[in-house]
Tab-separated table of N, CA and C in Angstrom:
chain	number	residue	atom	x	y	z
A	116	MET	N	-34.761	-26.741	-83.783
A	116	MET	CA	-34.879	-25.327	-83.444
A	116	MET	C	-35.816	-25.187	-82.246
A	117	PRO	N	-35.435	-24.359	-81.273
A	117	PRO	CA	-36.290	-24.186	-80.093
A	117	PRO	C	-37.575	-23.455	-80.448
A	118	ALA	N	-38.545	-23.610	-79.598
A	118	ALA	CA	-39.830	-22.971	-79.827
A	118	ALA	C	-39.778	-21.472	-79.556
A	119	LYS	N	-38.873	-21.040	-78.640
A	119	LYS	CA	-38.792	-19.627	-78.259
A	119	LYS	C	-37.327	-19.222	-78.126
A	120	VAL	N	-37.062	-17.941	-78.446
A	120	VAL	CA	-35.682	-17.453	-78.438
A	120	VAL	C	-35.608	-16.095	-77.751
A	121	ILE	N	-34.552	-15.934	-76.953
A	121	ILE	CA	-34.202	-14.641	-76.368
A	121	ILE	C	-32.928	-14.178	-77.071
A	122	LEU	N	-33.020	-13.077	-77.803
A	122	LEU	CA	-31.846	-12.472	-78.434
A	122	LEU	C	-31.252	-11.509	-77.414
A	123	LEU	N	-30.023	-11.772	-76.992
A	123	LEU	CA	-29.432	-11.099	-75.840
A	123	LEU	C	-28.265	-10.204	-76.195
A	124	ASP	N	-28.362	-8.954	-75.772
A	124	ASP	CA	-27.239	-8.025	-75.800
A	124	ASP	C	-26.478	-8.195	-74.488
A	125	ILE	N	-25.192	-7.925	-74.474
A	125	ILE	CA	-24.395	-8.064	-73.251
A	125	ILE	C	-24.191	-6.716	-72.572
A	126	ASP	N	-23.549	-5.769	-73.270
A	126	ASP	CA	-23.295	-4.468	-72.655
A	126	ASP	C	-24.602	-3.806	-72.267
A	127	ASP	N	-24.637	-3.322	-71.054
A	127	ASP	CA	-25.779	-2.627	-70.461
A	127	ASP	C	-26.936	-3.550	-70.098
A	128	CYS	N	-26.787	-4.842	-70.345
A	128	CYS	CA	-27.830	-5.808	-69.975
A	128	CYS	C	-27.328	-6.753	-68.883
A	129	VAL	N	-26.266	-7.501	-69.166
A	129	VAL	CA	-25.663	-8.374	-68.146
A	129	VAL	C	-24.292	-7.866	-67.717
A	130	SER	N	-23.796	-6.856	-68.395
A	130	SER	CA	-22.583	-6.144	-68.005
A	130	SER	C	-22.960	-4.667	-68.007
A	131	CYS	N	-23.512	-4.215	-66.882
A	131	CYS	CA	-24.051	-2.864	-66.794
A	131	CYS	C	-23.145	-1.984	-65.929
A	132	ASP	N	-23.468	-0.715	-65.866
A	132	ASP	CA	-22.666	0.215	-65.069
A	132	ASP	C	-22.539	-0.262	-63.622
A	133	ARG	N	-23.633	-0.737	-63.048
A	133	ARG	CA	-23.640	-1.193	-61.663
A	133	ARG	C	-22.683	-2.361	-61.458
A	134	SER	N	-22.740	-3.350	-62.347
A	134	SER	CA	-21.882	-4.528	-62.169
A	134	SER	C	-20.416	-4.205	-62.484
A	135	ILE	N	-20.168	-3.295	-63.412
A	135	ILE	CA	-18.793	-2.905	-63.727
A	135	ILE	C	-18.191	-2.133	-62.557
A	136	LEU	N	-18.977	-1.254	-61.928
A	136	LEU	CA	-18.493	-0.501	-60.782
A	136	LEU	C	-18.129	-1.430	-59.622
A	137	ALA	N	-18.883	-2.511	-59.461
A	137	ALA	CA	-18.615	-3.463	-58.386
A	137	ALA	C	-17.495	-4.447	-58.725
A	138	CYS	N	-17.129	-4.519	-59.994
A	138	CYS	CA	-16.113	-5.475	-60.436
A	138	CYS	C	-14.721	-5.049	-59.965
A	139	ARG	N	-13.942	-6.027	-59.539
A	139	ARG	CA	-12.582	-5.758	-59.078
A	139	ARG	C	-11.512	-6.292	-60.028
A	140	ALA	N	-11.897	-7.103	-60.993
A	140	ALA	CA	-10.925	-7.719	-61.895
A	140	ALA	C	-11.383	-7.552	-63.345
A	141	PHE	N	-10.454	-7.145	-64.173
A	141	PHE	CA	-10.758	-6.914	-65.586
A	141	PHE	C	-9.806	-7.712	-66.459
A	142	ASP	N	-10.293	-8.112	-67.629
A	142	ASP	CA	-9.504	-8.849	-68.604
A	142	ASP	C	-9.001	-7.843	-69.631
A	143	ASP	N	-7.833	-7.284	-69.360
A	143	ASP	CA	-7.268	-6.273	-70.259
A	143	ASP	C	-6.373	-6.875	-71.333
A	144	ARG	N	-6.032	-8.165	-71.197
A	144	ARG	CA	-5.085	-8.776	-72.124
A	144	ARG	C	-5.749	-9.423	-73.330
A	145	SER	N	-6.943	-9.971	-73.158
A	145	SER	CA	-7.588	-10.703	-74.261
A	145	SER	C	-7.945	-9.807	-75.430
A	146	LEU	N	-8.415	-8.620	-75.127
A	146	LEU	CA	-8.830	-7.688	-76.170
A	146	LEU	C	-8.175	-6.337	-75.923
A	147	PRO	N	-6.974	-6.135	-76.436
A	147	PRO	CA	-6.289	-4.854	-76.210
A	147	PRO	C	-7.171	-3.679	-76.630
A	148	GLY	N	-7.206	-2.681	-75.776
A	148	GLY	CA	-8.031	-1.510	-76.057
A	148	GLY	C	-9.419	-1.584	-75.457
A	149	TYR	N	-9.797	-2.752	-74.950
A	149	TYR	CA	-11.111	-2.931	-74.333
A	149	TYR	C	-10.914	-3.370	-72.886
A	150	ARG	N	-11.678	-2.800	-71.998
A	150	ARG	CA	-11.619	-3.175	-70.590
A	150	ARG	C	-12.829	-4.054	-70.301
A	151	ILE	N	-12.617	-5.358	-70.303
A	151	ILE	CA	-13.693	-6.324	-70.132
A	151	ILE	C	-13.749	-6.765	-68.665
A	152	PRO	N	-14.875	-6.550	-67.983
A	152	PRO	CA	-14.975	-7.038	-66.611
A	152	PRO	C	-14.975	-8.565	-66.602
A	153	GLN	N	-14.276	-9.154	-65.649
A	153	GLN	CA	-14.254	-10.613	-65.571
A	153	GLN	C	-15.576	-11.166	-65.061
A	154	THR	N	-16.337	-10.350	-64.361
A	154	THR	CA	-17.616	-10.827	-63.835
A	154	THR	C	-18.778	-10.038	-64.423
A	155	ALA	N	-19.835	-10.743	-64.688
A	155	ALA	CA	-21.073	-10.142	-65.165
A	155	ALA	C	-21.990	-9.910	-63.968
A	156	ASP	N	-23.142	-9.375	-64.237
A	156	ASP	CA	-24.175	-9.223	-63.216
A	156	ASP	C	-24.805	-10.603	-63.024
A	157	ARG	N	-24.431	-11.290	-61.942
A	157	ARG	CA	-24.893	-12.665	-61.721
A	157	ARG	C	-26.402	-12.745	-61.526
A	158	VAL	N	-27.012	-11.728	-60.958
A	158	VAL	CA	-28.471	-11.746	-60.804
A	158	VAL	C	-29.126	-11.720	-62.186
A	159	ALA	N	-28.610	-10.875	-63.082
A	159	ALA	CA	-29.160	-10.809	-64.445
A	159	ALA	C	-29.004	-12.152	-65.146
A	160	ILE	N	-27.835	-12.780	-65.012
A	160	ILE	CA	-27.604	-14.093	-65.625
A	160	ILE	C	-28.560	-15.129	-65.035
A	161	ASP	N	-28.730	-15.113	-63.722
A	161	ASP	CA	-29.644	-16.062	-63.082
A	161	ASP	C	-31.089	-15.848	-63.533
A	162	LEU	N	-31.490	-14.593	-63.721
A	162	LEU	CA	-32.838	-14.313	-64.215
A	162	LEU	C	-33.020	-14.844	-65.635
A	163	LEU	N	-31.993	-14.709	-66.468
A	163	LEU	CA	-32.072	-15.248	-67.833
A	163	LEU	C	-32.152	-16.769	-67.821
A	164	ASN	N	-31.344	-17.412	-66.969
A	164	ASN	CA	-31.420	-18.871	-66.843
A	164	ASN	C	-32.819	-19.290	-66.428
A	165	ARG	N	-33.394	-18.570	-65.475
A	165	ARG	CA	-34.738	-18.892	-64.988
A	165	ARG	C	-35.781	-18.697	-66.090
A	166	ALA	N	-35.670	-17.599	-66.832
A	166	ALA	CA	-36.616	-17.341	-67.930
A	166	ALA	C	-36.552	-18.459	-68.969
A	167	CYS	N	-35.343	-18.906	-69.282
A	167	CYS	CA	-35.192	-19.999	-70.248
A	167	CYS	C	-35.860	-21.268	-69.732
A	168	SER	N	-35.667	-21.583	-68.465
A	168	SER	CA	-36.258	-22.790	-67.892
A	168	SER	C	-37.775	-22.711	-67.856
A	169	ILE	N	-38.302	-21.593	-67.418
A	169	ILE	CA	-39.758	-21.446	-67.282
A	169	ILE	C	-40.452	-21.410	-68.639
A	170	CYS	N	-39.836	-20.754	-69.606
A	170	CYS	CA	-40.485	-20.546	-70.908
A	170	CYS	C	-40.033	-21.527	-71.980
A	171	ASP	N	-39.153	-22.454	-71.635
A	171	ASP	CA	-38.569	-23.366	-72.612
A	171	ASP	C	-37.992	-22.584	-73.791
A	172	ALA	N	-37.179	-21.583	-73.447
A	172	ALA	CA	-36.557	-20.716	-74.450
A	172	ALA	C	-35.059	-20.966	-74.489
A	173	ARG	N	-34.433	-20.537	-75.567
A	173	ARG	CA	-32.989	-20.613	-75.726
A	173	ARG	C	-32.466	-19.223	-76.067
A	174	ILE	N	-31.209	-18.996	-75.721
A	174	ILE	CA	-30.590	-17.692	-75.926
A	174	ILE	C	-29.726	-17.702	-77.182
A	175	VAL	N	-29.826	-16.604	-77.929
A	175	VAL	CA	-28.939	-16.311	-79.043
A	175	VAL	C	-28.303	-14.967	-78.710
A	176	VAL	N	-26.992	-14.904	-78.715
A	176	VAL	CA	-26.293	-13.666	-78.385
A	176	VAL	C	-26.305	-12.755	-79.604
A	177	SER	N	-26.820	-11.545	-79.394
A	177	SER	CA	-26.878	-10.565	-80.481
A	177	SER	C	-25.986	-9.374	-80.200
A	178	SER	N	-25.171	-9.470	-79.190
A	178	SER	CA	-24.302	-8.381	-78.756
A	178	SER	C	-23.203	-8.080	-79.764
A	179	SER	N	-22.779	-6.826	-79.791
A	179	SER	CA	-21.644	-6.449	-80.646
A	179	SER	C	-20.339	-7.058	-80.127
A	180	TRP	N	-20.363	-7.669	-78.938
A	180	TRP	CA	-19.192	-8.412	-78.460
A	180	TRP	C	-18.774	-9.447	-79.503
A	181	ILE	N	-19.728	-10.034	-80.175
A	181	ILE	CA	-19.435	-11.066	-81.173
A	181	ILE	C	-18.555	-10.493	-82.271
A	182	ASP	N	-18.872	-9.276	-82.694
A	182	ASP	CA	-18.138	-8.636	-83.761
A	182	ASP	C	-16.742	-8.209	-83.300
A	183	VAL	N	-16.610	-7.841	-82.028
A	183	VAL	CA	-15.343	-7.349	-81.492
A	183	VAL	C	-14.491	-8.487	-80.928
A	184	ALA	N	-15.076	-9.282	-80.050
A	184	ALA	CA	-14.324	-10.322	-79.328
A	184	ALA	C	-14.401	-11.687	-79.992
A	185	GLY	N	-15.396	-11.874	-80.822
A	185	GLY	CA	-15.611	-13.171	-81.451
A	185	GLY	C	-16.559	-14.034	-80.637
A	186	PRO	N	-17.220	-14.982	-81.298
A	186	PRO	CA	-18.199	-15.829	-80.620
A	186	PRO	C	-17.593	-16.691	-79.518
A	187	ALA	N	-16.410	-17.256	-79.737
A	187	ALA	CA	-15.825	-18.158	-78.736
A	187	ALA	C	-15.574	-17.433	-77.424
A	188	TYR	N	-14.943	-16.264	-77.487
A	188	TYR	CA	-14.679	-15.497	-76.268
A	188	TYR	C	-15.991	-15.106	-75.591
A	189	THR	N	-16.945	-14.622	-76.377
A	189	THR	CA	-18.226	-14.163	-75.839
A	189	THR	C	-18.958	-15.293	-75.123
A	190	LEU	N	-19.066	-16.442	-75.756
A	190	LEU	CA	-19.774	-17.571	-75.139
A	190	LEU	C	-19.022	-18.107	-73.919
A	191	ASP	N	-17.691	-18.114	-73.982
A	191	ASP	CA	-16.895	-18.535	-72.831
A	191	ASP	C	-17.119	-17.587	-71.658
A	192	TRP	N	-17.118	-16.291	-71.908
A	192	TRP	CA	-17.330	-15.280	-70.858
A	192	TRP	C	-18.694	-15.461	-70.214
A	193	LEU	N	-19.705	-15.665	-71.031
A	193	LEU	CA	-21.058	-15.885	-70.481
A	193	LEU	C	-21.101	-17.163	-69.647
A	194	GLY	N	-20.466	-18.225	-70.128
A	194	GLY	CA	-20.429	-19.488	-69.385
A	194	GLY	C	-19.694	-19.351	-68.063
A	195	ARG	N	-18.561	-18.654	-68.072
A	195	ARG	CA	-17.812	-18.440	-66.822
A	195	ARG	C	-18.626	-17.623	-65.827
A	196	ASN	N	-19.575	-16.869	-66.330
A	196	ASN	CA	-20.399	-16.035	-65.467
A	196	ASN	C	-21.760	-16.652	-65.149
A	197	GLY	N	-21.927	-17.924	-65.463
A	197	GLY	CA	-23.103	-18.649	-64.992
A	197	GLY	C	-24.205	-18.913	-65.985
A	198	LEU	N	-24.093	-18.431	-67.228
A	198	LEU	CA	-25.140	-18.753	-68.197
A	198	LEU	C	-25.029	-20.229	-68.538
A	199	GLU	N	-26.099	-20.958	-68.326
A	199	GLU	CA	-26.089	-22.401	-68.545
A	199	GLU	C	-26.005	-22.706	-70.037
A	200	SER	N	-25.052	-23.536	-70.416
A	200	SER	CA	-24.847	-23.851	-71.832
A	200	SER	C	-26.080	-24.500	-72.453
A	201	ALA	N	-26.869	-25.183	-71.649
A	201	ALA	CA	-28.097	-25.804	-72.163
A	201	ALA	C	-29.098	-24.755	-72.631
A	202	HIS	N	-28.918	-23.517	-72.215
A	202	HIS	CA	-29.836	-22.449	-72.603
A	202	HIS	C	-29.390	-21.719	-73.861
A	203	LEU	N	-28.299	-22.167	-74.460
A	203	LEU	CA	-27.840	-21.604	-75.728
A	203	LEU	C	-28.245	-22.536	-76.865
A	204	ILE	N	-28.476	-21.980	-78.024
A	204	ILE	CA	-28.811	-22.802	-79.184
A	204	ILE	C	-27.517	-23.388	-79.745
A	205	ALA	N	-27.435	-24.685	-79.765
A	205	ALA	CA	-26.241	-25.342	-80.300
A	205	ALA	C	-26.075	-24.978	-81.772
A	206	ASN	N	-24.859	-24.665	-82.151
A	206	ASN	CA	-24.482	-24.349	-83.533
A	206	ASN	C	-25.099	-23.075	-84.099
A	207	ALA	N	-25.853	-22.332	-83.291
A	207	ALA	CA	-26.430	-21.067	-83.765
A	207	ALA	C	-26.600	-20.113	-82.589
A	208	ALA	N	-25.654	-20.133	-81.647
A	208	ALA	CA	-25.782	-19.374	-80.406
A	208	ALA	C	-25.479	-17.891	-80.555
A	209	CYS	N	-24.992	-17.483	-81.714
A	209	CYS	CA	-24.645	-16.083	-81.940
A	209	CYS	C	-25.121	-15.636	-83.319
A	210	VAL	N	-25.529	-14.382	-83.402
A	210	VAL	CA	-25.826	-13.812	-84.712
A	210	VAL	C	-24.496	-13.539	-85.401
A	211	ASN	N	-24.526	-13.347	-86.704
A	211	ASN	CA	-23.334	-12.993	-87.469
A	211	ASN	C	-23.486	-11.569	-87.975
A	212	TYR	N	-22.497	-10.751	-87.672
A	212	TYR	CA	-22.504	-9.375	-88.164
A	212	TYR	C	-21.922	-9.347	-89.570
A	213	ARG	N	-22.623	-8.708	-90.491
A	213	ARG	CA	-22.069	-8.566	-91.831
A	213	ARG	C	-21.191	-7.317	-91.874
A	214	PRO	N	-20.261	-7.272	-92.812
A	214	PRO	CA	-19.440	-6.066	-92.939
A	214	PRO	C	-20.328	-4.834	-93.133
A	215	HIS	N	-20.081	-3.837	-92.365
A	215	HIS	CA	-20.829	-2.573	-92.419
A	215	HIS	C	-22.297	-2.740	-92.028
A	216	GLY	N	-22.643	-3.862	-91.442
A	216	GLY	CA	-24.015	-4.078	-90.988
A	216	GLY	C	-24.124	-3.831	-89.500
A	217	GLY	N	-25.313	-3.565	-89.055
A	217	GLY	CA	-25.553	-3.313	-87.639
A	217	GLY	C	-26.239	-4.485	-86.960
A	218	LYS	N	-26.604	-4.257	-85.720
A	218	LYS	CA	-27.240	-5.300	-84.924
A	218	LYS	C	-28.599	-5.705	-85.493
A	219	ARG	N	-29.410	-4.736	-85.932
A	219	ARG	CA	-30.727	-5.075	-86.475
A	219	ARG	C	-30.580	-6.024	-87.666
A	220	GLU	N	-29.646	-5.734	-88.544
A	220	GLU	CA	-29.438	-6.595	-89.716
A	220	GLU	C	-28.949	-7.977	-89.294
A	221	ALA	N	-28.078	-8.028	-88.290
A	221	ALA	CA	-27.578	-9.321	-87.806
A	221	ALA	C	-28.713	-10.158	-87.224
A	222	ILE	N	-29.598	-9.516	-86.479
A	222	ILE	CA	-30.753	-10.223	-85.909
A	222	ILE	C	-31.681	-10.695	-87.024
A	223	GLU	N	-31.984	-9.813	-87.968
A	223	GLU	CA	-32.862	-10.180	-89.086
A	223	GLU	C	-32.269	-11.334	-89.891
A	224	ASP	N	-30.954	-11.288	-90.141
A	224	ASP	CA	-30.292	-12.374	-90.873
A	224	ASP	C	-30.414	-13.688	-90.111
A	225	TRP	N	-30.175	-13.654	-88.786
A	225	TRP	CA	-30.260	-14.869	-87.978
A	225	TRP	C	-31.670	-15.449	-88.062
A	226	LEU	N	-32.674	-14.591	-87.958
A	226	LEU	CA	-34.057	-15.076	-88.016
A	226	LEU	C	-34.388	-15.671	-89.381
A	227	LYS	N	-33.876	-15.095	-90.453
A	227	LYS	CA	-34.110	-15.652	-91.792
A	227	LYS	C	-33.431	-17.011	-91.938
A	228	GLN	N	-32.198	-17.122	-91.420
A	228	GLN	CA	-31.450	-18.370	-91.530
A	228	GLN	C	-32.031	-19.462	-90.640
A	229	ASN	N	-32.752	-19.069	-89.621
A	229	ASN	CA	-33.353	-20.021	-88.680
A	229	ASN	C	-34.866	-19.865	-88.727
A	230	SER	N	-35.390	-19.968	-89.935
A	230	SER	CA	-36.820	-19.743	-90.150
A	230	SER	C	-37.668	-20.710	-89.338
A	231	GLY	N	-38.883	-20.365	-89.240
A	231	GLY	CA	-39.798	-21.172	-88.457
A	231	GLY	C	-40.140	-20.514	-87.137
A	232	LEU	N	-39.464	-19.418	-86.826
A	232	LEU	CA	-39.755	-18.682	-85.604
A	232	LEU	C	-40.592	-17.459	-85.937
A	233	ALA	N	-41.823	-17.460	-85.498
A	233	ALA	CA	-42.669	-16.287	-85.675
A	233	ALA	C	-42.210	-15.211	-84.693
A	234	PRO	N	-42.404	-13.937	-85.032
A	234	PRO	CA	-41.969	-12.867	-84.128
A	234	PRO	C	-42.517	-13.004	-82.702
A	235	ASP	N	-43.691	-13.588	-82.541
A	235	ASP	CA	-44.250	-13.715	-81.184
A	235	ASP	C	-43.551	-14.802	-80.369
A	236	ARG	N	-42.580	-15.476	-80.948
A	236	ARG	CA	-41.783	-16.501	-80.247
A	236	ARG	C	-40.387	-15.980	-79.918
A	237	VAL	N	-40.187	-14.676	-80.148
A	237	VAL	CA	-38.874	-14.062	-79.986
A	237	VAL	C	-38.979	-12.871	-79.040
A	238	VAL	N	-37.981	-12.714	-78.183
A	238	VAL	CA	-37.834	-11.517	-77.358
A	238	VAL	C	-36.421	-11.001	-77.558
A	239	VAL	N	-36.297	-9.701	-77.751
A	239	VAL	CA	-34.991	-9.064	-77.919
A	239	VAL	C	-34.702	-8.271	-76.645
A	240	VAL	N	-33.634	-8.628	-75.949
A	240	VAL	CA	-33.233	-7.950	-74.717
A	240	VAL	C	-32.045	-7.056	-75.068
A	241	ASP	N	-32.272	-5.747	-75.063
A	241	ASP	CA	-31.256	-4.804	-75.522
A	241	ASP	C	-31.509	-3.432	-74.905
A	242	ASP	N	-30.457	-2.637	-74.789
A	242	ASP	CA	-30.588	-1.286	-74.238
A	242	ASP	C	-30.863	-0.233	-75.308
A	243	ASP	N	-30.785	-0.585	-76.564
A	243	ASP	CA	-30.975	0.370	-77.657
A	243	ASP	C	-32.465	0.526	-77.957
A	244	ALA	N	-33.041	1.622	-77.472
A	244	ALA	CA	-34.472	1.867	-77.665
A	244	ALA	C	-34.827	2.149	-79.119
A	245	GLU	N	-33.839	2.406	-79.949
A	245	GLU	CA	-34.080	2.704	-81.362
A	245	GLU	C	-33.633	1.572	-82.273
A	246	LEU	N	-33.452	0.392	-81.710
A	246	LEU	CA	-32.993	-0.756	-82.492
A	246	LEU	C	-33.975	-1.098	-83.614
A	247	PHE	N	-35.259	-1.056	-83.300
A	247	PHE	CA	-36.289	-1.372	-84.291
A	247	PHE	C	-37.217	-0.177	-84.451
A	248	PRO	N	-37.454	0.256	-85.689
A	248	PRO	CA	-38.383	1.373	-85.893
A	248	PRO	C	-39.824	0.934	-85.626
A	249	ALA	N	-40.673	1.894	-85.349
A	249	ALA	CA	-42.093	1.599	-85.151
A	249	ALA	C	-42.612	0.835	-86.360
A	250	GLY	N	-43.409	-0.169	-86.116
A	250	GLY	CA	-43.961	-0.981	-87.194
A	250	GLY	C	-43.117	-2.200	-87.540
A	251	HIS	N	-41.882	-2.248	-87.088
A	251	HIS	CA	-41.041	-3.423	-87.325
A	251	HIS	C	-41.633	-4.595	-86.534
A	252	PRO	N	-41.633	-5.806	-87.101
A	252	PRO	CA	-42.233	-6.953	-86.404
A	252	PRO	C	-41.644	-7.222	-85.015
A	253	LEU	N	-40.414	-6.780	-84.761
A	253	LEU	CA	-39.801	-7.029	-83.458
A	253	LEU	C	-39.868	-5.832	-82.508
A	254	ALA	N	-40.419	-4.727	-82.951
A	254	ALA	CA	-40.475	-3.531	-82.108
A	254	ALA	C	-41.218	-3.803	-80.797
A	255	GLU	N	-42.303	-4.525	-80.874
A	255	GLU	CA	-43.089	-4.835	-79.668
A	255	GLU	C	-42.531	-6.033	-78.905
A	256	ARG	N	-41.544	-6.683	-79.461
A	256	ARG	CA	-40.957	-7.875	-78.838
A	256	ARG	C	-39.673	-7.547	-78.080
A	257	GLN	N	-39.328	-6.271	-78.028
A	257	GLN	CA	-38.100	-5.871	-77.354
A	257	GLN	C	-38.371	-5.501	-75.903
A	258	VAL	N	-37.462	-5.927	-75.031
A	258	VAL	CA	-37.437	-5.492	-73.643
A	258	VAL	C	-36.247	-4.557	-73.545
A	259	ILE	N	-36.530	-3.275	-73.333
A	259	ILE	CA	-35.485	-2.255	-73.324
A	259	ILE	C	-34.906	-2.139	-71.914
A	260	ILE	N	-33.596	-2.307	-71.842
A	260	ILE	CA	-32.877	-2.320	-70.573
A	260	ILE	C	-32.171	-0.981	-70.363
A	261	ASP	N	-32.116	-0.523	-69.118
A	261	ASP	CA	-31.371	0.675	-68.742
A	261	ASP	C	-29.943	0.258	-68.418
A	262	GLY	N	-28.981	0.810	-69.127
A	262	GLY	CA	-27.588	0.410	-68.976
A	262	GLY	C	-26.971	0.659	-67.622
A	263	GLN	N	-27.574	1.500	-66.823
A	263	GLN	CA	-27.017	1.743	-65.497
A	263	GLN	C	-27.215	0.533	-64.589
A	264	ASP	N	-28.379	-0.062	-64.655
A	264	ASP	CA	-28.709	-1.139	-63.719
A	264	ASP	C	-28.850	-2.506	-64.354
A	265	GLY	N	-28.877	-2.606	-65.673
A	265	GLY	CA	-28.979	-3.901	-66.336
A	265	GLY	C	-30.337	-4.550	-66.155
A	266	ILE	N	-30.385	-5.848	-66.369
A	266	ILE	CA	-31.641	-6.596	-66.275
A	266	ILE	C	-32.091	-6.650	-64.821
A	267	LEU	N	-33.285	-6.169	-64.593
A	267	LEU	CA	-33.890	-6.147	-63.259
A	267	LEU	C	-35.120	-7.057	-63.245
A	268	LEU	N	-35.730	-7.194	-62.088
A	268	LEU	CA	-36.897	-8.063	-61.949
A	268	LEU	C	-38.017	-7.663	-62.916
A	269	ARG	N	-38.268	-6.379	-63.075
A	269	ARG	CA	-39.352	-5.955	-63.989
A	269	ARG	C	-39.054	-6.379	-65.423
A	270	HIS	N	-37.777	-6.357	-65.810
A	270	HIS	CA	-37.413	-6.806	-67.159
A	270	HIS	C	-37.625	-8.313	-67.288
A	271	TYR	N	-37.223	-9.036	-66.254
A	271	TYR	CA	-37.439	-10.490	-66.236
A	271	TYR	C	-38.920	-10.807	-66.406
A	272	ARG	N	-39.757	-10.116	-65.651
A	272	ARG	CA	-41.213	-10.341	-65.760
A	272	ARG	C	-41.707	-10.076	-67.174
A	273	ASP	N	-41.180	-9.019	-67.793
A	273	ASP	CA	-41.578	-8.671	-69.156
A	273	ASP	C	-41.118	-9.742	-70.148
A	274	ILE	N	-39.894	-10.241	-69.985
A	274	ILE	CA	-39.380	-11.307	-70.852
A	274	ILE	C	-40.289	-12.532	-70.753
A	275	VAL	N	-40.580	-12.949	-69.537
A	275	VAL	CA	-41.420	-14.134	-69.318
A	275	VAL	C	-42.815	-13.919	-69.900
A	276	ALA	N	-43.393	-12.759	-69.664
A	276	ALA	CA	-44.741	-12.473	-70.188
A	276	ALA	C	-44.750	-12.485	-71.715
A	277	LYS	N	-43.753	-11.869	-72.340
A	277	LYS	CA	-43.702	-11.832	-73.811
A	277	LYS	C	-43.530	-13.231	-74.408
A	278	LEU	N	-42.908	-14.130	-73.642
A	278	LEU	CA	-42.733	-15.512	-74.122
A	278	LEU	C	-43.882	-16.418	-73.687
A	279	GLY	N	-44.893	-15.843	-73.060
A	279	GLY	CA	-46.075	-16.606	-72.682
A	279	GLY	C	-45.899	-17.468	-71.458
A	280	GLY	N	-44.879	-17.188	-70.660
A	280	GLY	CA	-44.636	-17.971	-69.455
A	280	GLY	C	-45.296	-17.377	-68.235
A	281	ILE	N	-45.327	-18.151	-67.186
A	281	ILE	CA	-45.871	-17.697	-65.905
A	281	ILE	C	-44.892	-18.098	-64.814
A	282	ASP	N	-44.513	-17.131	-63.998
A	282	ASP	CA	-43.654	-17.391	-62.844
A	282	ASP	C	-44.350	-16.808	-61.634
A	283	ARG	N	-45.147	-17.614	-60.980
A	283	ARG	CA	-45.929	-17.153	-59.830
A	283	ARG	C	-45.049	-16.639	-58.697
A	284	GLU	N	-43.860	-17.178	-58.568
A	284	GLU	CA	-42.953	-16.751	-57.496
A	284	GLU	C	-42.410	-15.352	-57.741
A	285	ALA	N	-42.407	-14.883	-58.978
A	285	ALA	CA	-41.847	-13.576	-59.304
A	285	ALA	C	-42.833	-12.448	-59.077
A	286	GLY	N	-44.072	-12.762	-58.755
A	286	GLY	CA	-45.063	-11.713	-58.513
A	286	GLY	C	-45.502	-11.040	-59.790
A	287	LYS	N	-46.241	-9.980	-59.611
A	287	LYS	CA	-46.770	-9.239	-60.769
A	287	LYS	C	-45.894	-8.048	-61.063
A	288	SER	N	-45.922	-7.632	-62.315
A	288	SER	CA	-45.107	-6.478	-62.706
A	288	SER	C	-45.736	-5.183	-62.282
């Protein structure tokens, strides 16, 4: 088990309004009823790769894409868009959604099943500002993303700081 984990949402984080507007190709056949952009925000993906390298962290996908598209499609899409496979946790790269359960429960279940990770070793990257109620152990560990612009430099700095890393080249927040 890695020492540090980034729980990653996709929509509004690496597939944001800005990157969707710039996208010219969509995958309309894989998931009927869903318009999936073929390209993600490459800067956001590169920032996540960098955060993983600097902080010795691994990514676990907590996006509802898993529940809709399935883990294989989700991980393939991220890989095609530049997320380095070495930055995913082998055999536990995605949370599991329970029937009638939400993202918070899926994250909590994943953390219980992969015990040994204290909350201060986890960062949750998500656009849902109400994902964790005040007082929840992960409330202070969340980096809240604006869905219009996705992961930006300030979010990257916050992710690195919460994981105890230092990136002198990224400047101060």
